[in-house]
PDB file of C-alpha atoms in Angstrom:
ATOM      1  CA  UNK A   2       0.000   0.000   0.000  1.00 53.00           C
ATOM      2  CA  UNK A   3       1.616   3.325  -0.578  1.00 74.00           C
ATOM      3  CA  UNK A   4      -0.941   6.006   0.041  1.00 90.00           C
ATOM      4  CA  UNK A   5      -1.405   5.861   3.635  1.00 95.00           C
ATOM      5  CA  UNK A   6      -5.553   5.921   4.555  1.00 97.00           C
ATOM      6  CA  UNK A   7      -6.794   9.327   5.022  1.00 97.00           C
ATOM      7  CA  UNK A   8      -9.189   9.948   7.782  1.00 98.00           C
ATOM      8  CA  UNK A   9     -11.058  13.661   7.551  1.00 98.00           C
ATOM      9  CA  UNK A  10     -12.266  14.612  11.030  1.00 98.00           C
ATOM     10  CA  UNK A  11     -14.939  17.788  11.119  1.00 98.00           C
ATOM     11  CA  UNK A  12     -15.006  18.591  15.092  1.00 98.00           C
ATOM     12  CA  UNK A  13     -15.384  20.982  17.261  1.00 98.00           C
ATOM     13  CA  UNK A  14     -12.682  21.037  20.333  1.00 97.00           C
ATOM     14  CA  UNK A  15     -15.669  22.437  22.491  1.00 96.00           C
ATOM     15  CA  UNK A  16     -17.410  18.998  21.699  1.00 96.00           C
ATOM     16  CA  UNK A  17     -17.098  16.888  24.133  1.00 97.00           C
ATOM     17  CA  UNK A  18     -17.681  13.492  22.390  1.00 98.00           C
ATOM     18  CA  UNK A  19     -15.047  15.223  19.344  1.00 98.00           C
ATOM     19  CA  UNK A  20     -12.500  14.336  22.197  1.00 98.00           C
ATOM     20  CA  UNK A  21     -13.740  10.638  22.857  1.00 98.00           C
ATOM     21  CA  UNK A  22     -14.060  10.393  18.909  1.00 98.00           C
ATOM     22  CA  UNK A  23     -10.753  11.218  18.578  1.00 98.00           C
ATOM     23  CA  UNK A  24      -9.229   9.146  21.498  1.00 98.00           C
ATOM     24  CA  UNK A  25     -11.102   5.825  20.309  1.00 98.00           C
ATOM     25  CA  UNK A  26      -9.906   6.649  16.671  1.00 98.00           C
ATOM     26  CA  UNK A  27      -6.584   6.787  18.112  1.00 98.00           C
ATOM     27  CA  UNK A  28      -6.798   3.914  19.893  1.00 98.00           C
ATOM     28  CA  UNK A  29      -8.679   2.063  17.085  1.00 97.00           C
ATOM     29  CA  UNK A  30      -5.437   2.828  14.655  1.00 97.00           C
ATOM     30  CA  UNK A  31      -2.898   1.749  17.215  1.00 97.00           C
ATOM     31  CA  UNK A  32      -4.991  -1.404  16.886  1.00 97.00           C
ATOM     32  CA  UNK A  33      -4.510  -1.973  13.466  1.00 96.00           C
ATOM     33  CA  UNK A  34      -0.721  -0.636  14.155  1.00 95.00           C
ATOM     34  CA  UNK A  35       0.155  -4.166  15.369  1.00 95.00           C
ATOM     35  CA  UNK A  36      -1.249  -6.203  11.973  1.00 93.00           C
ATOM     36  CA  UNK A  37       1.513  -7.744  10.109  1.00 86.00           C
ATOM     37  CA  UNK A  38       0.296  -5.817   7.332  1.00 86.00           C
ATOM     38  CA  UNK A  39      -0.532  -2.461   8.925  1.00 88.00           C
ATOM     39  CA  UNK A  40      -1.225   0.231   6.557  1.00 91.00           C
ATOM     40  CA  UNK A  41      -0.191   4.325   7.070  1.00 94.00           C
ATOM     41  CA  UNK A  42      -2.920   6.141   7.899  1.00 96.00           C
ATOM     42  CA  UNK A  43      -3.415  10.393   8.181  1.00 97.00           C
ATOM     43  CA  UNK A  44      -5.766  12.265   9.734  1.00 98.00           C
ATOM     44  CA  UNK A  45      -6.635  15.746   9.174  1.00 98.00           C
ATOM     45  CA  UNK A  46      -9.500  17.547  11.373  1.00 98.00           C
ATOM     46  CA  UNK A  47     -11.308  20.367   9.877  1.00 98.00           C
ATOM     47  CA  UNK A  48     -13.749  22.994  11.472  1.00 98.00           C
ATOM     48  CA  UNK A  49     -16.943  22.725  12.473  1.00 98.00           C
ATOM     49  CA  UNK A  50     -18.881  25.362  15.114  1.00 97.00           C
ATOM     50  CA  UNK A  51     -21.362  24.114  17.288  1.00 94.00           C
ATOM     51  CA  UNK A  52     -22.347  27.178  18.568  1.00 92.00           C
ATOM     52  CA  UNK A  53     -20.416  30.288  16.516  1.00 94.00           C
ATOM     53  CA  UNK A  54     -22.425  32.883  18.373  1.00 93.00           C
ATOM     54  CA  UNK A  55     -21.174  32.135  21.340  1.00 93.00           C
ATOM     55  CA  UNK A  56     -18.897  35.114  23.075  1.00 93.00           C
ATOM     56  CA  UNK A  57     -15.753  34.916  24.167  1.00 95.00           C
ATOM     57  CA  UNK A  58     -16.266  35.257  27.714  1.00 94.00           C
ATOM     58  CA  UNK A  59     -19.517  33.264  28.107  1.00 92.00           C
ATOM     59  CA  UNK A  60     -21.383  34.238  31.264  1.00 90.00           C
ATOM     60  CA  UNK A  61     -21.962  30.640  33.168  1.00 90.00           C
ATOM     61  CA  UNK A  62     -20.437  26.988  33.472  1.00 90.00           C
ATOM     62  CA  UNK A  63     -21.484  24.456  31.423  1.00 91.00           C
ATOM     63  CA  UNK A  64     -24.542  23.782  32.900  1.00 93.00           C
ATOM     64  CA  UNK A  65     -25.966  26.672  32.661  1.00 92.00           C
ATOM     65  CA  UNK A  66     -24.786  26.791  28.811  1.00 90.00           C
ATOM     66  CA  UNK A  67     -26.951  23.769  28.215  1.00 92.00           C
ATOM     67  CA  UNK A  68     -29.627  24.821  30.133  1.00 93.00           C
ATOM     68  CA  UNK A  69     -29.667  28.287  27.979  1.00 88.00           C
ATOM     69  CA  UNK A  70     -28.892  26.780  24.303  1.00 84.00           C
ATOM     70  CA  UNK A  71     -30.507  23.272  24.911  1.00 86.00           C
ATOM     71  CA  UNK A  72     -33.433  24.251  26.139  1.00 89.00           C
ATOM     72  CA  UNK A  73     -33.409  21.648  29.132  1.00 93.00           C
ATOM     73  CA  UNK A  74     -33.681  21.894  33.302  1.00 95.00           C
ATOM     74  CA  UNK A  75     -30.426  22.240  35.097  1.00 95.00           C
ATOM     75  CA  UNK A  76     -30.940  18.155  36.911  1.00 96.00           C
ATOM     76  CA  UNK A  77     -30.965  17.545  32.862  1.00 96.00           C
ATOM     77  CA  UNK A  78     -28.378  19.154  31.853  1.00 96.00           C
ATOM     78  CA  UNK A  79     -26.253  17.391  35.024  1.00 96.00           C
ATOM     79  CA  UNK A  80     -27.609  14.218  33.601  1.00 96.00           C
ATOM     80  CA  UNK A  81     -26.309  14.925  29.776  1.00 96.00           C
ATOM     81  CA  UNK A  82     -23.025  15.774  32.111  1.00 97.00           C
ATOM     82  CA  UNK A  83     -22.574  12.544  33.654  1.00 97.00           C
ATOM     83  CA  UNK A  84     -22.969  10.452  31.148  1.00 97.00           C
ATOM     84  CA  UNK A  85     -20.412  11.826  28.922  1.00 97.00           C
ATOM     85  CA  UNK A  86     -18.179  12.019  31.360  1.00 98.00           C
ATOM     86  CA  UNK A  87     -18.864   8.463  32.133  1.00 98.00           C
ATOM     87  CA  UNK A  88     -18.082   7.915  28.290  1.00 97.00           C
ATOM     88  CA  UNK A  89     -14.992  10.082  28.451  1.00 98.00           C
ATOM     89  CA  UNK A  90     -13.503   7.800  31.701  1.00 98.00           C
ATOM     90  CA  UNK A  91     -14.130   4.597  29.612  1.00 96.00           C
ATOM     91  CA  UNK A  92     -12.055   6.575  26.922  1.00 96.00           C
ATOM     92  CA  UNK A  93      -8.953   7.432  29.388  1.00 97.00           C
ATOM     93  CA  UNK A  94     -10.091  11.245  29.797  1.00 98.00           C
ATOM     94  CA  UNK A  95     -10.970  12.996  32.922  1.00 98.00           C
ATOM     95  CA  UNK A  96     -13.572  15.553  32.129  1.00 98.00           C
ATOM     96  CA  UNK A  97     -13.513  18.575  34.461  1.00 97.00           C
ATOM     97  CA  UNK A  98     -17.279  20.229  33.699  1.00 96.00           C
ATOM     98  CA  UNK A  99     -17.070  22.608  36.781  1.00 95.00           C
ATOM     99  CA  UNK A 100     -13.862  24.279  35.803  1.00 96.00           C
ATOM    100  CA  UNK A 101     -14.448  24.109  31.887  1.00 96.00           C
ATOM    101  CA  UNK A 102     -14.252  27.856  30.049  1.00 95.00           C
ATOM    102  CA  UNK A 103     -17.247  27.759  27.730  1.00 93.00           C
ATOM    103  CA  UNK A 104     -16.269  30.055  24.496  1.00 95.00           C
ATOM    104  CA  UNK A 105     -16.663  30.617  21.080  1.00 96.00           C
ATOM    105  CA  UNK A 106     -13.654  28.328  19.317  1.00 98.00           C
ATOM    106  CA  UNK A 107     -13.626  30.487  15.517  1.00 98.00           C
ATOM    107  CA  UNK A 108     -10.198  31.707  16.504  1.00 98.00           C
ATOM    108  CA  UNK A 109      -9.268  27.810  18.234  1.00 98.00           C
ATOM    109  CA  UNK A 110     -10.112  26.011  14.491  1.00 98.00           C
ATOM    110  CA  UNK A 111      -8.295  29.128  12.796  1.00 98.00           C
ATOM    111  CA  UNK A 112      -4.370  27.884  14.871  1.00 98.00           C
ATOM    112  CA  UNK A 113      -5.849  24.197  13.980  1.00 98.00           C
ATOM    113  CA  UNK A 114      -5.703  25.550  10.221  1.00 98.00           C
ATOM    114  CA  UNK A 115      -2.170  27.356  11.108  1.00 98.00           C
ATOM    115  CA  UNK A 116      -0.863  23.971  12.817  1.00 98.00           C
ATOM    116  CA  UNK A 117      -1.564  21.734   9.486  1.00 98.00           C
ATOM    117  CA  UNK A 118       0.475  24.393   7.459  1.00 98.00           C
ATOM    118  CA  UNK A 119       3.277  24.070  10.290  1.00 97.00           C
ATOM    119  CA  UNK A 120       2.770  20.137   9.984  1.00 97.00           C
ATOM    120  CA  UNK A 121       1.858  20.201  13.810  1.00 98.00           C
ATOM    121  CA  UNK A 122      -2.243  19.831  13.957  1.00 98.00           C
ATOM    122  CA  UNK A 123      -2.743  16.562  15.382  1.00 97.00           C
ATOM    123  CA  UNK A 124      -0.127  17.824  18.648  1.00 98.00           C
ATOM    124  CA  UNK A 125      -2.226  21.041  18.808  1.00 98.00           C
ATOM    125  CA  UNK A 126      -5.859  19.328  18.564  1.00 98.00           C
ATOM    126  CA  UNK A 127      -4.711  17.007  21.502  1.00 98.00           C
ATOM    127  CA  UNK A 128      -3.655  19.931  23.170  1.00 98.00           C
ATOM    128  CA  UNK A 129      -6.327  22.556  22.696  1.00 98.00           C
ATOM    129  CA  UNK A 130      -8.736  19.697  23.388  1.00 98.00           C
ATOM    130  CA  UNK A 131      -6.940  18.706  26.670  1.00 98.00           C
ATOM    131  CA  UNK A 132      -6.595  21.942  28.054  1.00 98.00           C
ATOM    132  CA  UNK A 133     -10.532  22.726  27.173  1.00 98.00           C
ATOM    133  CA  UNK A 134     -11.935  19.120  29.092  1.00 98.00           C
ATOM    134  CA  UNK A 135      -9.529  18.859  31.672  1.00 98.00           C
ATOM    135  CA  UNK A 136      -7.866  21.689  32.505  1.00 98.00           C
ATOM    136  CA  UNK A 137     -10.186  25.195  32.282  1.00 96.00           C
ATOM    137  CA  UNK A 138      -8.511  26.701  29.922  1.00 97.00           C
ATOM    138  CA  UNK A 139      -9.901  29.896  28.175  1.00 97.00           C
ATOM    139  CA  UNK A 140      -9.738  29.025  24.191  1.00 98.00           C
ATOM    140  CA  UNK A 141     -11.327  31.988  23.369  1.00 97.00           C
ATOM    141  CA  UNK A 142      -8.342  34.338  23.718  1.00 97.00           C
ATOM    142  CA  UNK A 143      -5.498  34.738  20.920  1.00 98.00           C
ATOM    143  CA  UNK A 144      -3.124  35.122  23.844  1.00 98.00           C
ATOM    144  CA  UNK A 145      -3.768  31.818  25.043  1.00 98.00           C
ATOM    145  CA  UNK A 146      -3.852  29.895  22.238  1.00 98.00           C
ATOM    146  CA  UNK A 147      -0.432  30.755  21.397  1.00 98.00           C
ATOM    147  CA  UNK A 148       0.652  29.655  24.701  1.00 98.00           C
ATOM    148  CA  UNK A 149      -1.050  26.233  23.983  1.00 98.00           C
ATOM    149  CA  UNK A 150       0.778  26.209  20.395  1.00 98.00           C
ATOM    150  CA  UNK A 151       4.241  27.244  21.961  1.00 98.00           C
ATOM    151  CA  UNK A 152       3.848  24.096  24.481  1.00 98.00           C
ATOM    152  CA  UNK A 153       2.269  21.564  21.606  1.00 98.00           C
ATOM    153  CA  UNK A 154       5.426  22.996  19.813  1.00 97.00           C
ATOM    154  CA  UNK A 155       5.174  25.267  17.362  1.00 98.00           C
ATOM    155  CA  UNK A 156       6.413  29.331  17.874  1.00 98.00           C
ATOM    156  CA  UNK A 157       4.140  30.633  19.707  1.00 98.00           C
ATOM    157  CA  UNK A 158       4.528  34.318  18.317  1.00 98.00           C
ATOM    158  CA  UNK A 159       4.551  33.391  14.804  1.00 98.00           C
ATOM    159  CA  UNK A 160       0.678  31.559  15.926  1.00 98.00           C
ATOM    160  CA  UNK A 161      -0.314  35.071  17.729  1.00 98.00           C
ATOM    161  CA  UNK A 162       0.187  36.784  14.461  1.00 98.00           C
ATOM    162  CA  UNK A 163      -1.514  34.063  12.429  1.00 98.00           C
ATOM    163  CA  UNK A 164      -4.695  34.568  14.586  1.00 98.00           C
ATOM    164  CA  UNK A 165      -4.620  38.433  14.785  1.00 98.00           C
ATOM    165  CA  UNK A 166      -4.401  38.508  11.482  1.00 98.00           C
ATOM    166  CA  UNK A 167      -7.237  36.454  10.605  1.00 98.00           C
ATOM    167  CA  UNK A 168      -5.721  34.483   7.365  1.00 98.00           C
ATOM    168  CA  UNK A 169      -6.435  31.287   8.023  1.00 98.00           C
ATOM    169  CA  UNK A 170     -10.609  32.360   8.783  1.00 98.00           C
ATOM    170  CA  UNK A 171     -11.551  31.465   4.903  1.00 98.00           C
ATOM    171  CA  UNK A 172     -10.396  28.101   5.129  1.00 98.00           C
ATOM    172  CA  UNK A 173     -12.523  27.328   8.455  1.00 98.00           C
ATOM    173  CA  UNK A 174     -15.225  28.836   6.241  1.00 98.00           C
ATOM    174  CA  UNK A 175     -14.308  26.218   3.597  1.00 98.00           C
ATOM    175  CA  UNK A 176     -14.366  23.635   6.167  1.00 98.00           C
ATOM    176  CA  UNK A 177     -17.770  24.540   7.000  1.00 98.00           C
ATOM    177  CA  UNK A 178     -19.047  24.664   4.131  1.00 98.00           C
ATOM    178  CA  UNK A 179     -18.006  21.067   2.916  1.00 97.00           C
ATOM    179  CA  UNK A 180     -19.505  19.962   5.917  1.00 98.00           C
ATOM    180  CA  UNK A 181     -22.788  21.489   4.971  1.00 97.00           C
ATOM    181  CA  UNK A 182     -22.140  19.562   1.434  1.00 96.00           C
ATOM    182  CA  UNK A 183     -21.507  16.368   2.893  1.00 95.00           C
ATOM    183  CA  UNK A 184     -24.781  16.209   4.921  1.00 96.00           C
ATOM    184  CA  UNK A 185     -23.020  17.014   8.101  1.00 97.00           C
ATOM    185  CA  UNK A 186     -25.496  18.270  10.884  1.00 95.00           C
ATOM    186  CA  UNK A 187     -23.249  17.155  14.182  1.00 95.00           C
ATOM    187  CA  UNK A 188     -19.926  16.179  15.105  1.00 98.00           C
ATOM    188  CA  UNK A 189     -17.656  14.309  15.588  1.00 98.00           C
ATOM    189  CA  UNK A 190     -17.728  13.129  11.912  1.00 98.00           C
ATOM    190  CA  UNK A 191     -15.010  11.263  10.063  1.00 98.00           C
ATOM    191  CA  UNK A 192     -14.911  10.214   6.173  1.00 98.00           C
ATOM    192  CA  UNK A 193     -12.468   7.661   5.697  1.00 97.00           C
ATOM    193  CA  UNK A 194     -10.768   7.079   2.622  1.00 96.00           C
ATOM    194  CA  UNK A 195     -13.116   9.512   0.910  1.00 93.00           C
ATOM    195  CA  UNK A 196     -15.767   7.071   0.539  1.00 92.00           C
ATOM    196  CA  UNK A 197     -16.830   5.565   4.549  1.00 95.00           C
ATOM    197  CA  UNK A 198     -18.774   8.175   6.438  1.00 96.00           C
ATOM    198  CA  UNK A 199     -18.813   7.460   9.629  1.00 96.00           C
ATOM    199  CA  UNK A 200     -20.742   9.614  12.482  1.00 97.00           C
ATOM    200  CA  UNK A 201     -20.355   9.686  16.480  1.00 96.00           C
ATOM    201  CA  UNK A 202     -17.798   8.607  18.760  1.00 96.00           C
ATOM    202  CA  UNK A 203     -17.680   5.062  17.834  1.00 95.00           C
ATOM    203  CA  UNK A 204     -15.706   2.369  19.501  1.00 96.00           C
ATOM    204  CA  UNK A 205     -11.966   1.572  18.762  1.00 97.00           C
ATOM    205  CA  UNK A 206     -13.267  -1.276  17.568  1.00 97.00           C
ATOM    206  CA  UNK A 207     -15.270  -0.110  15.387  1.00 97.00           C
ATOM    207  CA  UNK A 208     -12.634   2.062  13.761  1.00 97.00           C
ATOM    208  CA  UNK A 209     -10.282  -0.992  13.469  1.00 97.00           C
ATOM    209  CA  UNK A 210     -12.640  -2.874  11.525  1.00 96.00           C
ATOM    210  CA  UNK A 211     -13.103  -0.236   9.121  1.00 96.00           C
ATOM    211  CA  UNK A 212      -9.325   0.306   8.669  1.00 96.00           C
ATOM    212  CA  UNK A 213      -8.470  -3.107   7.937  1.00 96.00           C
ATOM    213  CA  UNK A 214     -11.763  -3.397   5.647  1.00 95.00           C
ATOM    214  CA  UNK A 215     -10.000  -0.250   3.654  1.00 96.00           C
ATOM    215  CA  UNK A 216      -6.772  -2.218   3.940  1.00 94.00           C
ATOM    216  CA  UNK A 217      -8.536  -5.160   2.628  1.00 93.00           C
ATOM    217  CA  UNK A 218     -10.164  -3.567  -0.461  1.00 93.00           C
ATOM    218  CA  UNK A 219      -7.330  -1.917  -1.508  1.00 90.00           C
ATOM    219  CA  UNK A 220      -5.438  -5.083  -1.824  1.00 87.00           C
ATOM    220  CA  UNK A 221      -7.802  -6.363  -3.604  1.00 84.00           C
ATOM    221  CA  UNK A 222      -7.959  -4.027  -6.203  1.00 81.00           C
ATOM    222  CA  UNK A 223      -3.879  -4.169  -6.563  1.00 68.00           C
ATOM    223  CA  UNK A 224      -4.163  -8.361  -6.946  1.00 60.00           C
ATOM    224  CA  UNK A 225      -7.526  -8.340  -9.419  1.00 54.00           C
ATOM    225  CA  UNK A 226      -6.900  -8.817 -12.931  1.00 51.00           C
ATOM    226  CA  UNK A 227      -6.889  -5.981 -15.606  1.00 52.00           C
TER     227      UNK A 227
END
């Protein structure tokens, strides 16, 4: 096999099952890492906004966001809580909902954009994502997003000046708009080799099996005859 499989992620790093998406997908690959016959696979994330009107400095924790978007009592909201942090334990993350920073993420997907140029996005999605779940991190400010890019690696300057000046905004725009051409109506969402859509945080499991069923296919096409 010599193109590796490419896996296009459209997430939000405010979404909390984005992060358990991610972690079984990551899992799911180092899976299919120990086959004999393993194959190379890339993954690129691209934007998606649950909620672009959100501020910057959003007034309440995240019950009281659900509460005022979702449209649901606070003991419900708790509920929705729990469970995915249940789901997020199973996955190896420790959600921490009552010191979580609830913001709007435009400028978070624009130094996701800025990382892929700088061949660094899968460090800075685990980072911006880890600091948002389980450490209360504000996302919402430029200043500390290059702080998060300066410790997942890249120059942290050289990602202030990316986000002040707003050049990488068109191509979450892009992002969004394929998503909106591909059907997509939540996240996390991954299309894998550019023909399996697959929606939700699945199992690692279930992302194994579809890797090797990729892997699979393509070596049949390379053995059938002409």
């Amino acid at each position: 096999m010599t193109e590796p499989i490419r896996i296009d992620v459209w997430s939000d790093i405010a979404c909390p099952w984005c992060y358990i998406g991610k972690r079984n997908l990551e899992t799911g690959i180092a899976q299919v890492a120990e086959d004999g016959d393993a194959p190379e696979v890339q993954v690129v994330f691209h934007s998606y906004e649950l909620s672009p009107d959100t501020p910057e400095d959003f007034d309440g924790g995240e019950v009281q966001y659900l509460t005022a978007h979702r449209g649901v009592s606070e003991e419900q909201a708790q509920q929705m809580l729990d469970r995915v942090g249940a789901m997020a334990a199973d996955a190896g993350l420790e959600y921490r909902f009552d010191i979580l920073r609830h913001t709007n993420t435009l400028k978070a997907h624009e130094l996701l954009h800025f990382a892929r140029e700088q061949g660094r996005q899968a460090d800075v999605a685990e980072r911006l994502m880890a600091a948002y779940f389980t450490e209360g991190r504000h996302l919402g400010r430029i200043e500390e997003l290059a702080t998060l890019a300066g410790e997942a690696g890249l120059d942290a300057t050289a990602a202030a000046e990316a986000l002040r000046s707003g050049r990488f905004a068109p191509d979450v725009a892009a992002d969004k708009a394929q998503a909106v051409a591909y059907g997509i109506t939540a996240v996390p969402f991954f299309v894998i080799d550019e023909k399996y859509g697959v929606a939700g945080a699945q199992p690692a499991d279930g992302f194994a099996q579809i890797l090797r069923r990729v892997r699979d296919e393509r070596a049949d096409e390379v053995v059938a005859p002409a």
